[in-house]
Coordinates of C-alpha atoms and ligand atoms in Angstrom, one line a residue:
M8 CA 76.0 -5.6 114.7
Q9 CA 74.4 -3.5 117.4
S10 CA 75.5 -6.1 120.0
R11 CA 79.1 -5.9 118.6
L12 CA 79.0 -2.1 118.8
G13 CA 77.6 -2.3 122.3
H14 CA 80.3 -4.7 123.3
L15 CA 83.0 -2.4 121.9
I16 CA 81.6 0.7 123.7
G17 CA 81.4 -1.3 126.9
S18 CA 85.0 -2.3 126.6
F19 CA 86.0 1.3 125.9
R20 CA 84.2 2.4 129.0
V21 CA 86.0 -0.1 131.3
F22 CA 89.3 0.8 129.7
F23 CA 88.8 4.5 129.9
A24 CA 87.7 4.2 133.6
Q25 CA 91.4 3.3 134.4
E26 CA 92.6 6.8 134.0
S27 CA 96.3 6.1 134.6
V28 CA 96.2 3.3 132.1
L29 CA 94.5 5.5 129.7
R30 CA 97.0 8.3 129.9
R31 CA 99.8 5.9 128.9
A32 CA 97.9 3.5 126.7
V33 CA 95.6 5.6 124.6
P34 CA 98.3 7.1 122.3
L35 CA 99.5 3.6 121.6
A36 CA 96.0 2.1 121.2
I37 CA 94.6 4.6 118.7
P38 CA 96.0 2.9 115.6
A39 CA 95.0 -0.6 116.8
V40 CA 91.5 0.5 117.7
T41 CA 91.0 2.3 114.4
L42 CA 92.2 -0.7 112.5
V43 CA 90.0 -3.2 114.4
S44 CA 86.9 -0.9 113.9
W45 CA 87.6 -0.6 110.2
L46 CA 88.0 -4.4 109.9
A47 CA 84.9 -5.0 111.9
F48 CA 82.6 -2.2 110.6
G49 CA 84.2 -0.9 107.5
E50 CA 83.7 2.9 106.9
L51 CA 81.2 3.1 109.7
G52 CA 84.0 1.9 112.1
L53 CA 86.2 4.7 110.9
L54 CA 83.4 7.2 111.5
I55 CA 82.8 5.9 115.0
C56 CA 86.5 6.2 115.7
A57 CA 86.7 9.7 114.4
F58 CA 83.8 10.8 116.7
L59 CA 84.6 8.7 119.8
L60 CA 88.3 8.7 120.2
P61 CA 88.7 12.5 120.9
L62 CA 86.3 12.1 123.9
P63 CA 88.7 10.4 126.3
F64 CA 91.3 13.0 125.5
L65 CA 88.9 15.8 126.3
A66 CA 88.0 14.1 129.6
F67 CA 91.4 12.9 130.7
S68 CA 94.0 14.9 128.7
P69 CA 96.9 16.2 130.6
F70 CA 95.3 19.6 130.2
S71 CA 92.2 18.6 132.0
E72 CA 91.5 19.8 135.5
S73 CA 91.8 16.4 137.2
S74 CA 95.0 15.6 135.5
K75 CA 96.4 19.0 136.4
R76 CA 95.5 18.5 140.1
R77 CA 97.2 15.1 140.1
S78 CA 100.4 16.5 138.5
A79 CA 100.4 19.3 141.0
N80 CA 100.6 16.9 143.9
E81 CA 103.1 14.4 142.4
V82 CA 106.2 14.0 144.6
D83 CA 109.6 12.6 144.0
G84 CA 110.1 9.3 145.8
L85 CA 113.7 9.9 147.0
T86 CA 113.6 13.5 148.3
G87 CA 109.9 14.0 149.0
L88 CA 110.0 17.2 146.9
L89 CA 107.6 18.1 144.2
T90 CA 108.3 16.8 140.7
S91 CA 109.0 19.2 137.8
A92 CA 105.4 18.6 136.5
G93 CA 104.1 19.4 140.0
I94 CA 106.0 22.6 140.4
E95 CA 105.1 23.8 136.9
C96 CA 101.4 23.3 137.7
K97 CA 101.5 25.2 140.9
M98 CA 103.7 27.9 139.3
Q99 CA 101.3 28.3 136.4
D100 CA 98.4 29.0 138.8
K101 CA 100.4 31.8 140.5
L102 CA 101.6 33.2 137.2
E103 CA 98.1 33.6 135.9
T104 CA 97.3 36.2 138.5
L105 CA 100.7 37.8 138.5
Q106 CA 100.2 40.6 136.1
Q107 CA 96.9 41.7 137.5
D108 CA 98.4 41.9 140.9
G109 CA 101.5 43.8 139.6
R110 CA 103.8 41.3 141.2
V111 CA 106.9 39.4 140.0
T112 CA 108.6 36.1 140.7
A113 CA 111.7 34.2 139.8
C114 CA 112.5 30.6 138.9
F115 CA 115.9 29.1 139.8
S116 CA 117.4 26.0 138.2
I117 CA 120.1 24.5 140.5
K118 CA 122.3 21.6 139.4
I119 CA 125.0 19.7 141.3
D120 CA 128.2 19.8 139.3
N121 CA 129.8 16.6 138.2
F122 CA 127.2 14.5 139.9
A123 CA 127.9 11.5 137.6
R124 CA 131.5 11.5 138.8
L125 CA 130.4 11.7 142.5
R126 CA 128.1 8.7 141.9
E127 CA 130.9 6.8 140.3
N128 CA 133.4 7.5 143.0
H129 CA 131.2 7.1 146.1
G130 CA 128.4 4.7 145.0
D131 CA 124.7 4.9 144.6
Q132 CA 123.9 5.0 148.3
A133 CA 126.2 8.0 149.0
A134 CA 124.8 9.7 145.9
E135 CA 121.2 9.3 147.2
D136 CA 122.3 10.6 150.7
V137 CA 123.7 13.6 149.0
L138 CA 120.5 14.3 147.1
R139 CA 118.4 14.0 150.2
N140 CA 120.7 16.3 152.1
V141 CA 120.7 18.8 149.3
A142 CA 116.9 18.7 149.1
N143 CA 116.6 19.3 152.9
R144 CA 119.0 22.2 152.8
L145 CA 117.2 23.8 149.9
K146 CA 113.9 23.5 151.8
S147 CA 115.5 25.2 154.8
A148 CA 116.9 28.0 152.7
L149 CA 113.4 29.0 151.4
R150 CA 110.7 31.1 152.9
S151 CA 107.1 29.9 153.2
G152 CA 105.3 30.2 149.9
D153 CA 108.4 29.4 147.9
M154 CA 108.4 26.0 146.2
V155 CA 111.1 23.5 145.4
A156 CA 111.1 20.5 143.1
R157 CA 113.5 17.8 142.0
A158 CA 113.8 18.0 138.2
G159 CA 116.2 15.3 137.1
D160 CA 119.0 13.3 138.6
A161 CA 120.9 16.1 140.3
A162 CA 118.8 19.1 139.3
F163 CA 116.3 21.1 141.3
I164 CA 113.9 24.0 140.6
V165 CA 112.9 26.7 143.0
A166 CA 110.0 29.0 142.3
L167 CA 109.6 32.1 144.5
E168 CA 106.4 33.2 146.0
P169 CA 105.4 36.3 143.9
V170 CA 106.6 39.6 145.5
A171 CA 106.3 43.3 144.7
Y172 CA 109.9 43.7 143.4
I173 CA 112.8 41.5 142.5
D174 CA 115.8 42.4 140.3
V175 CA 118.9 40.7 139.0
E176 CA 120.9 41.8 142.0
S177 CA 118.5 40.2 144.5
G178 CA 118.3 37.1 142.2
I179 CA 122.1 36.8 142.4
Q180 CA 122.0 37.2 146.2
M181 CA 119.4 34.5 146.5
A182 CA 121.4 32.1 144.2
T183 CA 124.5 32.8 146.3
R184 CA 122.5 31.9 149.4
F185 CA 121.5 28.6 147.9
Q186 CA 125.1 27.9 146.9
T187 CA 126.4 28.7 150.4
A188 CA 123.8 26.3 152.0
L189 CA 124.5 23.5 149.5
E190 CA 128.3 23.8 149.3
E191 CA 128.8 23.2 153.1
P192 CA 130.5 19.7 153.6
I193 CA 127.9 16.9 153.6
P194 CA 128.8 14.4 156.4
L195 CA 128.3 10.8 155.3
Q196 CA 129.3 7.7 157.1
M197 CA 132.9 7.5 156.1
A198 CA 133.8 11.0 155.1
S199 CA 132.5 14.4 154.2
I200 CA 131.6 15.1 150.6
Y201 CA 131.9 18.5 149.0
V202 CA 129.6 19.4 146.2
S203 CA 129.4 22.5 144.2
V204 CA 126.2 23.7 142.4
S205 CA 125.6 25.9 139.4
V206 CA 122.6 28.1 139.4
G207 CA 120.7 29.8 136.6
F208 CA 117.6 31.9 137.2
C209 CA 115.0 33.8 135.3
L210 CA 112.9 36.8 136.5
S211 CA 109.3 36.7 135.3
S212 CA 109.8 40.3 134.2
R213 CA 112.3 39.1 131.5
L214 CA 109.6 37.1 129.6
N215 CA 106.5 38.3 127.8
N216 CA 103.4 36.7 129.3
P217 CA 105.6 34.2 131.2
S218 CA 104.3 30.6 131.4
A219 CA 105.6 28.1 134.0
S220 CA 107.3 26.0 131.4
A221 CA 108.9 29.1 129.7
M222 CA 110.3 30.2 133.1
V223 CA 111.8 26.8 133.8
Q224 CA 113.3 26.5 130.3
A225 CA 114.8 30.0 130.6
A226 CA 116.3 29.2 134.1
D227 CA 117.6 25.9 132.7
M228 CA 119.3 27.7 129.8
A229 CA 120.9 30.2 132.3
M230 CA 122.1 27.2 134.4
N231 CA 123.6 25.5 131.4
E232 CA 125.4 28.8 130.6
A233 CA 126.7 28.9 134.2
Q234 CA 128.0 25.3 134.0
L235 CA 129.8 26.0 130.8
T236 CA 132.1 28.6 132.5
G237 CA 133.1 26.1 135.2
A238 CA 131.7 24.7 138.4
S239 CA 129.9 26.8 141.1
N240 CA 128.8 29.6 138.8
I241 CA 125.6 31.8 138.7
R242 CA 123.9 33.2 135.6
A243 CA 120.8 35.2 135.1
Y244 CA 118.6 34.6 132.0
S245 CA 118.7 37.4 129.5
T246 CA 116.9 37.7 126.2
D247 CA 120.1 37.4 124.1
M248 CA 120.9 34.1 125.9
G249 CA 118.8 32.2 123.4
R250 CA 120.8 33.7 120.6
K251 CA 124.0 32.8 122.3
V252 CA 123.0 29.2 122.6
I253 CA 122.3 29.1 118.9
S254 CA 125.7 30.7 118.2
R255 CA 127.3 28.1 120.5
R256 CA 125.8 25.2 118.5
K257 CA 127.3 26.9 115.5
T258 CA 130.6 27.1 117.4
Q259 CA 130.6 23.4 118.1
S260 CA 130.2 22.6 114.4
E261 CA 133.0 25.1 113.7
A262 CA 135.1 23.4 116.4
A263 CA 135.3 20.3 114.2
R264 CA 137.3 22.4 111.7
T265 CA 139.2 24.7 114.0
L266 CA 142.4 22.7 114.3
Q267 CA 143.1 23.3 110.7
R268 CA 142.7 27.0 111.3
D269 CA 145.4 27.1 113.9
Q270 CA 143.2 28.8 116.5
I271 CA 144.0 26.4 119.4
R272 CA 146.7 27.7 121.7
A273 CA 148.5 26.2 124.7
W274 CA 148.1 28.3 127.8
F275 CA 150.3 27.7 130.8
Q276 CA 149.7 27.4 134.5
P277 CA 152.7 27.3 136.8
Q278 CA 153.5 24.7 139.4
V279 CA 155.7 25.6 142.3
S280 CA 157.7 23.8 145.0
T281 CA 156.3 24.0 148.5
D282 CA 159.8 23.9 149.9
T283 CA 161.5 26.7 147.9
G284 CA 158.6 28.5 146.1
L285 CA 160.5 28.0 142.9
V286 CA 158.7 27.2 139.7
T287 CA 159.1 23.5 139.0
G288 CA 157.1 23.4 135.8
F289 CA 154.1 24.6 133.8
E290 CA 151.0 22.6 132.7
A291 CA 149.9 23.2 129.2
L292 CA 146.1 23.7 128.9
A293 CA 144.3 24.0 125.6
R294 CA 142.4 27.2 124.8
W295 CA 140.5 28.1 121.6
D296 CA 141.2 31.6 120.5
H297 CA 137.9 32.2 118.8
P298 CA 137.8 35.2 116.4
E299 CA 134.3 36.3 117.6
R300 CA 133.7 34.7 121.0
G301 CA 137.1 35.2 122.6
I302 CA 139.0 32.6 124.6
L303 CA 137.1 29.3 125.0
A304 CA 137.9 26.7 127.7
P305 CA 138.4 23.0 126.8
I306 CA 134.9 22.0 128.0
Q307 CA 133.5 23.9 125.0
F308 CA 135.5 22.0 122.4
L309 CA 137.2 18.8 123.6
D310 CA 134.0 16.7 123.1
V311 CA 133.7 17.8 119.5
L312 CA 137.4 17.2 118.8
Q313 CA 137.0 13.7 120.4
Q314 CA 133.9 12.9 118.3
T315 CA 135.5 14.0 115.1
G316 CA 138.7 12.0 115.8
Q317 CA 141.0 15.0 116.1
M318 CA 142.5 14.3 119.6
S319 CA 145.8 13.2 118.1
Q320 CA 146.1 16.4 116.1
L321 CA 145.4 18.3 119.3
A322 CA 148.1 16.3 121.2
D323 CA 150.6 17.1 118.4
L324 CA 149.8 20.8 118.5
M325 CA 150.0 21.0 122.3
L326 CA 153.2 19.1 122.4
R327 CA 154.8 21.4 119.7
Q328 CA 153.7 24.6 121.4
S329 CA 154.7 23.3 124.9
L330 CA 158.2 22.4 123.8
D331 CA 158.5 25.7 121.8
A332 CA 157.6 27.5 125.1
L333 CA 160.3 25.6 127.0
R334 CA 162.9 26.6 124.4
A335 CA 161.7 30.2 124.6
W336 CA 161.9 30.2 128.5
D337 CA 165.4 28.8 128.3
D338 CA 166.4 31.5 125.7
A339 CA 165.0 34.2 127.9
G340 CA 167.0 33.0 130.9
F341 CA 164.2 31.6 133.0
N342 CA 164.6 28.3 134.9
V343 CA 161.6 26.2 134.0
P344 CA 162.5 22.6 134.7
A345 CA 159.6 20.9 132.9
V346 CA 156.3 21.3 131.0
G347 CA 153.3 18.9 131.4
V348 CA 151.1 18.0 128.5
N349 CA 147.7 16.3 128.9
F350 CA 147.1 13.2 126.8
A351 CA 143.6 11.7 126.3
G352 CA 143.1 7.9 126.7
E353 CA 142.7 7.2 123.0
E354 CA 145.9 9.2 122.2
L355 CA 147.9 7.0 124.6
R356 CA 146.8 4.0 122.5
S357 CA 148.3 5.4 119.4
P358 CA 151.1 3.2 117.9
T359 CA 152.9 6.3 116.6
L360 CA 152.9 8.2 119.9
L361 CA 156.5 7.5 121.0
E362 CA 157.8 8.3 117.6
R363 CA 156.0 11.7 117.5
I364 CA 157.3 12.6 121.0
Q365 CA 160.8 11.6 120.1
W366 CA 160.6 13.7 116.9
E367 CA 159.4 16.8 118.7
L368 CA 162.2 16.5 121.3
D369 CA 164.8 16.1 118.6
R370 CA 163.4 19.1 116.7
T371 CA 163.6 21.4 119.8
E372 CA 166.8 19.7 121.1
L373 CA 165.4 19.4 124.6
Q374 CA 166.1 16.6 127.1
P375 CA 163.2 14.1 127.5
E376 CA 163.3 14.7 131.3
R377 CA 161.8 18.1 130.7
L378 CA 158.6 16.7 129.3
G379 CA 155.9 15.4 131.6
I380 CA 152.9 13.4 130.3
E381 CA 149.7 13.8 132.2
V382 CA 147.6 10.7 132.2
L383 CA 144.1 10.6 133.9
E384 CA 143.9 8.2 136.8
S385 CA 140.8 6.7 135.2
V386 CA 142.7 5.7 132.1
V387 CA 145.1 3.5 134.0
A388 CA 142.5 2.2 136.6
G389 CA 141.5 -1.4 136.5
A390 CA 143.2 -3.3 133.8
P391 CA 144.7 -0.7 131.5
D392 CA 144.9 -1.4 127.8
D393 CA 148.1 -3.2 126.8
M394 CA 148.9 -0.6 124.3
V395 CA 148.6 2.2 126.9
V396 CA 150.9 0.3 129.2
R397 CA 153.4 -0.3 126.5
N398 CA 153.4 3.3 125.3
L399 CA 153.8 4.6 128.9
E400 CA 156.7 2.3 129.5
A401 CA 158.4 3.4 126.3
I402 CA 157.8 7.1 127.0
S403 CA 159.2 6.7 130.5
A404 CA 162.2 4.7 129.2
L405 CA 162.9 7.6 126.9
G406 CA 163.2 9.7 130.0
C407 CA 159.9 11.7 130.1
S408 CA 158.0 11.7 133.4
I409 CA 154.5 10.4 133.9
D410 CA 152.0 12.3 136.1
L411 CA 148.9 10.6 137.3
D412 CA 146.2 13.3 136.8
D413 CA 143.0 13.8 139.0
F414 CA 144.3 11.3 141.5
G415 CA 141.7 10.1 143.9
T416 CA 138.8 10.1 141.4
G417 CA 139.6 7.2 139.1
H418 CA 139.9 4.1 141.3
A419 CA 143.5 3.2 140.3
S420 CA 144.7 0.4 142.5
I421 CA 148.1 0.6 144.2
S422 CA 149.2 -2.3 142.1
S423 CA 148.3 -0.6 138.8
I424 CA 150.3 2.5 140.0
R425 CA 153.3 0.3 140.8
R426 CA 153.0 -1.5 137.5
L427 CA 153.2 1.7 135.6
P428 CA 156.2 4.1 135.4
V429 CA 154.4 6.9 137.3
K430 CA 156.7 9.5 138.8
R431 CA 154.2 11.9 140.4
I432 CA 150.5 11.9 141.4
K433 CA 148.4 15.0 141.0
I434 CA 146.0 15.1 143.9
D435 CA 142.5 16.1 142.6
R436 CA 141.1 19.4 143.5
S437 CA 138.2 17.8 145.4
F438 CA 140.7 16.8 148.2
V439 CA 142.3 20.2 148.2
T440 CA 139.3 22.5 148.6
N441 CA 139.1 23.8 152.2
V442 CA 142.1 21.7 153.3
D443 CA 143.2 24.6 155.5
R444 CA 139.9 24.4 157.5
D445 CA 138.6 20.8 157.2
Q446 CA 140.3 18.0 159.2
E447 CA 138.7 15.4 157.1
Q448 CA 140.4 16.8 154.0
Q449 CA 143.7 17.1 155.9
R450 CA 143.5 13.4 156.9
M451 CA 142.9 12.4 153.2
I452 CA 145.8 14.5 152.0
A453 CA 148.1 13.1 154.7
A454 CA 147.1 9.5 153.8
I455 CA 147.7 10.2 150.1
V456 CA 151.1 11.8 150.8
T457 CA 152.2 8.9 153.1
M458 CA 151.2 6.4 150.4
A459 CA 153.0 8.3 147.7
E460 CA 156.2 8.5 149.9
R461 CA 156.1 4.8 150.5
L462 CA 155.8 4.2 146.8
G463 CA 158.6 6.6 146.0
L464 CA 156.3 9.1 144.2
E465 CA 156.2 12.8 144.3
T466 CA 152.9 14.7 144.9
L467 CA 151.3 17.8 143.4
A468 CA 148.1 19.3 144.8
E469 CA 145.8 20.7 142.1
G470 CA 143.3 23.6 142.5
V471 CA 145.1 25.4 145.3
E472 CA 143.1 28.6 145.5
N473 CA 144.6 30.6 148.4
S474 CA 147.7 31.0 150.6
S475 CA 146.3 29.1 153.6
E476 CA 145.5 26.0 151.5
H477 CA 149.0 26.4 150.1
A478 CA 150.6 26.6 153.6
M479 CA 148.6 23.6 154.9
L480 CA 149.6 21.5 151.9
A481 CA 153.2 22.3 152.5
Q482 CA 152.8 21.3 156.2
L483 CA 151.2 18.0 155.2
G484 CA 154.2 17.2 153.0
C485 CA 152.9 17.8 149.6
S486 CA 155.9 18.7 147.4
H487 CA 154.3 20.8 144.6
V488 CA 151.2 23.0 144.2
Q489 CA 149.2 24.4 141.3
G490 CA 146.1 26.5 141.2
Y491 CA 144.5 29.9 141.0
G492 CA 146.1 30.8 144.3
I493 CA 149.5 30.7 142.6
A494 CA 148.3 31.8 139.1
R495 CA 145.6 31.1 136.6
P496 CA 146.5 29.6 133.2
M497 CA 147.9 32.3 130.9
P498 CA 149.1 32.7 127.3
F499 CA 152.8 32.2 126.7
H500 CA 153.7 35.9 126.6
E501 CA 152.2 36.5 130.0
T502 CA 154.3 33.8 131.6
L503 CA 157.5 35.9 131.1
K504 CA 156.0 38.9 133.0
W505 CA 154.5 36.5 135.7
M506 CA 157.9 34.8 136.3
T507 CA 159.7 38.1 136.6
A508 CA 157.2 39.2 139.3
H509 CA 157.3 35.8 141.0
Q510 CA 161.1 35.9 141.1
E511 CA 160.9 39.3 142.8
K512 CA 158.3 38.0 145.3
I513 CA 160.3 35.0 146.4
G514 CA 163.6 36.9 146.4
P515 CA 167.1 35.6 146.1
A516 CA 166.1 32.0 146.5
L517 CA 165.5 32.0 142.8
Q518 CA 168.6 31.6 140.7
I519 CA 168.0 33.6 137.7
G520 CA 169.5 32.3 134.5
N521 CA 170.3 28.9 136.0
K522 CA 169.2 26.8 133.2
P523 CA 168.7 23.1 133.7
S524 CA 171.4 21.0 132.1
Ligands
C2E607 P1 143.1 19.1 134.2 O1 144.1 18.5 133.5 O2 142.7 18.6 135.6 O3 143.5 20.7 134.3 C1 143.2 21.5 135.4 C2 142.0 22.3 135.3 O4 141.7 23.0 136.5 C3 142.2 23.4 134.2 O5 140.9 23.6 133.6 C4 142.6 24.6 135.1 O6 142.3 25.8 134.5 C5 141.7 24.4 136.3 N1 142.3 24.9 137.5 C6 143.5 25.2 137.8 N2 143.7 25.7 139.0 C7 142.4 25.8 139.5 C8 141.9 26.3 140.8 O7 142.6 26.8 141.6 N3 140.5 26.2 140.9 C9 139.7 25.8 139.9 N4 138.4 25.8 140.2 N5 140.2 25.3 138.7 C10 141.5 25.3 138.6 P2 140.8 23.7 132.0 O8 141.9 24.4 131.5 O9 139.4 24.3 131.8 O10 140.9 22.2 131.6 C11 139.9 21.3 131.9 C12 140.4 19.9 131.5 O11 140.5 19.8 130.1 C13 141.8 19.6 132.0 O12 141.7 19.2 133.4 C14 142.1 18.4 131.1 O13 141.6 17.2 131.5 C15 141.4 18.8 129.8 N6 142.4 19.4 128.9 C16 142.9 20.7 128.9 N7 143.8 20.8 127.9 C17 143.9 19.6 127.3 C18 144.7 19.1 126.2 O14 145.5 19.8 125.6 N8 144.5 17.8 125.9 C19 143.7 17.0 126.5 N9 143.5 15.7 126.2 N10 142.9 17.4 127.6 C20 143.1 18.7 127.9
CA608 CA1 146.1 17.8 133.7
CA609 CA1 143.7 17.4 137.0

């Protein structure tokens, strides 16, 4: 028996000597080792296991010094930056002396917005080039002593060298500096790529006895908050943020029931002609008018509606409110030629879609030409579903127009566009941003406009944020524009005020009261 025990201990020793194997294998091996010992030695085996198995953990556990040293030096293969384990280790060392020194620090969580989409559109190679580029820019934006790590596919962590004083204001300034460095165009082989980043940060003074992992978690929470309010945002961690996150989880479960409560409203964003400045339509965008949390954007509830199978109820509700709005604009004497409603892919597969649209048009006595259906380019890319094609053909035959949304992001082939009854393409915001200053963007828009002209399609540029982008798009031959530079989405009652002001701005060109026939 002694020789068997000696053999077992010998094997343990060899096995435990392989530290990296040990770290991964021990948790899996414990039940097997215990079972084998019990079978071999009965209760004595169990006793041996109880005394011996904790030893390797004490020697090699992730909390041990050697393991800590190893983590602290781990680097990410793609960018050469520290890993998140590495930065946490180094940060922890600094945090331990922080309070005695009376100094403070801050941790930033930085994430590239919509990175999955960028990878999908430009491929893995370009995505990796972007990550390396972002990593280098981040390094150059730091001072010596600051640390940066890659913490996930498109996420980075920055930990500042402790200083005597830092407040929210200076945290925001620093986050803005990172954004400015990272949001410059990234030149790749074929074209420049624009990325935007969301930044969340946490000051050590906001946490009691801050640990590195608590700092990172708090910065991540702030970054998630930033992303929820749209791309390229900055948020500072505050103690009530944790409570807000819990309340949002509650909100999501509420969202599943919200349609019944009639809290979803259509807001409207105007689209104008680049020739005349006249309003050519409004896009209806869903908003949740939450009784406690105020107005919530679709990113906060569309997923839940989708998961709970309520997209068709949403489409009905948006269609009804949009056509009611058209009627009301007509009655108030405004000339709004059309309204555009977004339809999700699954909704476009519904066998009752045409009937429901027809029914709503009859109810409001509006001509089908005045309703536009916005379909994401990705829905019709490749080989679109037969049912989608049939529905779109029928809706178009009825007289409604079809807009291809987010054009340039979904790989629709020219033949799929020709096969479908598309009337207009909505050029995605990623081609529009900085078009006034960036020749690469100008060339892309010019190419899209030329292609559209050849195919007999109209064009609308989305996300136009200022008057010089607007002017450049007009010059490049884009026929319609939409974006914050013209107006943000607004509730119905504000559209009346906005149109009156817009009429005054563009002057006599607008024919008041000239209702479409
Ligand atoms: P989308 O159809 O591409 O709508 C345009 C989005 O860009 C809107 O965001 C709008 O508020 C925003 N936007 C407009 N101009 C600008 C600009 O100048 N700059 C920037 N940064 N953003 C601008 P929103 O309302 O948050 O909607 C997001 C997405 O949610 C929509 O993207 C659409 O895909 C979806 N969505 C909205 N309402 C509905 C709906 O009723 N049904 C369905 N299925 N999807 C909807
Ligand atoms: Ca849209
Ligand atoms: Ca769009």
